[in-house]
Amino acid sequence: MAIRAVCFDVGETLIDETRQWTEWATFLGVPPLTLFTAIGAIMNRGESLRRVFEIFRPDLDLSQARKLRAAQGWTYDFKPTDLYPDAIPCLTDLRGRGYKVLIAGNQPVESEAALNRLGLPADVIGSSGGWGVSKPDSEFFAKVAEAAGEPPGTIAYVGDRLDNDVLPSLAAGMKAVFIRRGPWGWMHAEKPAIEQAHLHLHSLLGLADRLGDL
């Protein structure tokens, strides 16, 4: 079946999360390099990044940390400079060729408004927080298909992780597109199972041309 819709993960697929994590380092009172090293170790063990807060602030969980930051004037947001340079050109190209464009990843519900404020050329913007289900749960990908209004076999899901993106989208009957960038992308590119992805990208540029190969 021909691809009719493309859904993109958010963090390290469209959004460079460096700024957000650097700000978390400031809040936690540790140098950014220390935080990033801890993140790498956590990822290597296959643990949730929530462990970061258990390591540096065991007195706080993530929800408490967000409330404290909000009390200090912080709001959940994305800036135009957080977008990878190829994000908007890719989304624009896909829509111009008639593809439905969706954005949905493991993000809090506030991410939907934050992404909308960027004016991204997308038909649907969703989140695990808004849908009440997170990747890699199969129900998340069922929500993607429902939002797209298309059968799974006509949907390509683009993400940077083997465990949260490639394998569960394949299990859902979608076409898996892996992009090697961000810490997860570079680590998971070395895993043999990543070869199961239908497409392997180093950049989102030219994605529309390659969808024909599927």
XYZ file of C-alpha atoms in Angstrom:
214
model
C 0.000 0.000 0.000
C 1.185 3.487 -0.774
C 2.117 5.760 2.128
C -0.553 8.386 2.728
C 0.421 9.719 6.170
C 3.679 10.354 8.025
C 3.846 10.709 11.810
C 6.878 12.188 13.539
C 8.212 11.660 17.034
C 9.109 14.912 18.827
C 12.277 14.795 20.929
C 15.462 14.360 18.887
C 13.406 13.807 15.737
C 11.993 17.302 15.204
C 13.187 18.997 18.404
C 16.782 19.264 19.637
C 16.412 18.799 23.407
C 19.813 20.236 24.361
C 18.397 23.516 25.681
C 15.729 21.817 27.788
C 18.190 19.449 29.434
C 20.683 22.264 30.034
C 17.948 24.180 31.861
C 17.171 21.089 33.920
C 20.854 20.892 34.879
C 20.662 24.448 36.199
C 17.530 23.612 38.193
C 19.103 20.465 39.633
C 22.274 22.362 40.528
C 24.705 20.232 38.515
C 26.984 21.110 35.582
C 25.446 20.239 32.191
C 28.255 17.774 31.450
C 27.506 15.927 34.677
C 23.828 15.701 33.783
C 24.515 14.580 30.214
C 26.938 11.901 31.449
C 24.296 10.600 33.835
C 21.748 10.565 31.009
C 24.137 8.501 28.890
C 24.643 5.976 31.679
C 20.889 5.723 32.276
C 20.234 5.204 28.579
C 22.944 2.541 28.356
C 21.192 0.618 31.135
C 17.865 0.947 29.343
C 16.274 2.872 32.216
C 13.779 5.718 32.111
C 15.241 9.227 32.072
C 13.152 9.892 35.173
C 16.093 8.267 36.949
C 17.942 11.560 36.467
C 15.777 13.134 39.139
C 16.197 10.166 41.479
C 19.965 10.541 41.217
C 20.323 14.290 41.695
C 17.151 15.113 43.613
C 15.838 11.967 45.297
C 13.451 14.157 47.293
C 11.568 15.108 44.102
C 9.686 13.266 41.412
C 9.266 14.784 37.957
C 5.808 16.202 38.615
C 7.031 17.944 41.782
C 10.063 19.282 39.930
C 7.832 20.760 37.233
C 5.632 22.414 39.865
C 8.690 23.934 41.526
C 9.996 25.253 38.224
C 6.572 26.632 37.348
C 6.547 28.483 40.658
C 9.848 30.049 39.557
C 8.257 31.269 36.310
C 9.098 28.359 34.020
C 6.603 27.286 31.354
C 6.740 24.244 29.122
C 7.642 25.531 25.690
C 9.635 25.027 22.533
C 11.530 27.809 20.781
C 12.039 28.051 17.019
C 15.761 27.550 17.638
C 14.979 24.153 19.237
C 13.794 22.801 15.886
C 16.287 20.835 13.857
C 16.981 22.844 10.675
C 15.513 20.140 8.436
C 12.226 19.836 10.377
C 10.067 22.516 8.767
C 11.429 21.965 5.222
C 10.597 18.269 5.517
C 7.087 18.811 6.901
C 6.389 21.461 4.274
C 7.596 19.212 1.462
C 5.442 16.300 2.630
C 2.276 18.387 2.887
C 2.980 19.955 -0.482
C 3.020 16.481 -2.012
C -0.294 15.571 -0.458
C 0.796 13.505 2.533
C -1.012 13.853 5.846
C 1.497 15.053 8.439
C 1.162 14.132 12.107
C 3.357 14.872 15.120
C 2.978 12.683 18.196
C 5.463 11.450 20.774
C 5.939 10.754 24.458
C 5.397 14.286 25.684
C 3.200 16.010 28.280
C -0.076 17.449 27.051
C 1.463 20.947 27.217
C 3.680 19.992 24.285
C 0.696 20.143 21.931
C 0.182 23.877 22.518
C 3.947 24.439 22.466
C 4.271 22.775 19.062
C 1.230 24.622 17.726
C 2.833 27.923 18.726
C 5.728 27.093 16.414
C 3.304 27.153 13.491
C 4.441 23.788 12.190
C 2.874 22.582 8.924
C 1.093 19.576 10.428
C -2.439 18.239 10.148
C -2.473 16.653 13.619
C -0.436 17.323 16.757
C -0.901 14.868 19.620
C 0.949 13.643 22.687
C 1.066 10.722 25.073
C -0.102 13.086 27.800
C -3.134 14.136 25.806
C -3.961 10.623 24.616
C -3.415 8.987 27.998
C -1.108 6.304 26.595
C 2.639 6.241 25.928
C 4.961 4.506 23.512
C 5.742 1.683 23.096
C 2.168 0.678 24.013
C 0.312 -0.560 20.941
C -2.639 1.680 21.863
C -0.456 4.736 21.183
C 0.021 3.627 17.577
C -3.676 2.820 17.310
C -4.269 6.456 18.286
C -1.895 7.558 15.524
C -3.865 5.568 12.944
C -7.136 6.926 14.303
C -5.866 10.510 14.154
C -4.572 9.975 10.615
C -7.805 8.389 9.479
C -5.750 5.867 7.527
C -4.994 2.138 7.880
C -1.645 1.390 9.595
C -0.083 0.013 6.429
C -0.304 3.434 4.781
C 1.401 5.260 7.671
C 5.139 5.822 8.169
C 6.303 6.546 11.723
C 9.565 8.486 12.040
C 11.617 8.320 15.235
C 15.067 8.049 16.766
C 14.576 4.999 19.007
C 14.467 1.272 18.381
C 12.391 0.435 21.455
C 9.861 3.281 21.363
C 9.605 3.952 17.636
C 10.875 1.316 15.230
C 9.785 -1.953 16.837
C 6.335 -0.877 18.101
C 5.423 0.889 14.853
C 6.378 -2.268 12.951
C 4.260 -4.332 15.333
C 1.366 -1.963 14.623
C 1.686 -2.667 10.901
C 3.215 0.711 10.024
C 6.340 1.505 8.053
C 9.213 2.318 10.433
C 11.571 5.174 9.565
C 14.643 5.490 11.786
C 16.635 8.720 12.039
C 20.099 8.506 13.550
C 20.517 11.616 15.646
C 20.327 12.536 19.267
C 21.789 10.244 21.941
C 19.211 7.476 21.473
C 19.617 7.523 17.721
C 23.377 7.106 17.777
C 23.250 4.351 20.402
C 20.398 2.436 18.793
C 22.002 2.651 15.350
C 24.493 0.061 16.623
C 21.816 -2.474 17.572
C 21.304 -5.273 14.999
C 17.509 -5.032 15.303
C 17.580 -1.508 13.872
C 17.956 -3.134 10.438
C 14.248 -3.960 10.657
C 13.403 -0.305 9.970
C 12.149 0.244 6.440
C 14.202 3.424 6.015
C 17.352 4.716 7.727
C 17.947 8.469 7.701
C 20.713 10.855 8.712
C 18.533 13.854 7.863
C 14.842 14.499 7.274
C 15.656 16.257 4.006
C 14.599 14.161 1.059
C 12.260 11.958 3.101
C 9.374 12.585 0.697
C 11.466 11.251 -2.200
C 12.347 8.087 -0.294
C 8.794 7.272 0.743
C 8.240 6.045 -2.790
C 10.692 3.221 -2.023
C 8.165 1.848 0.448
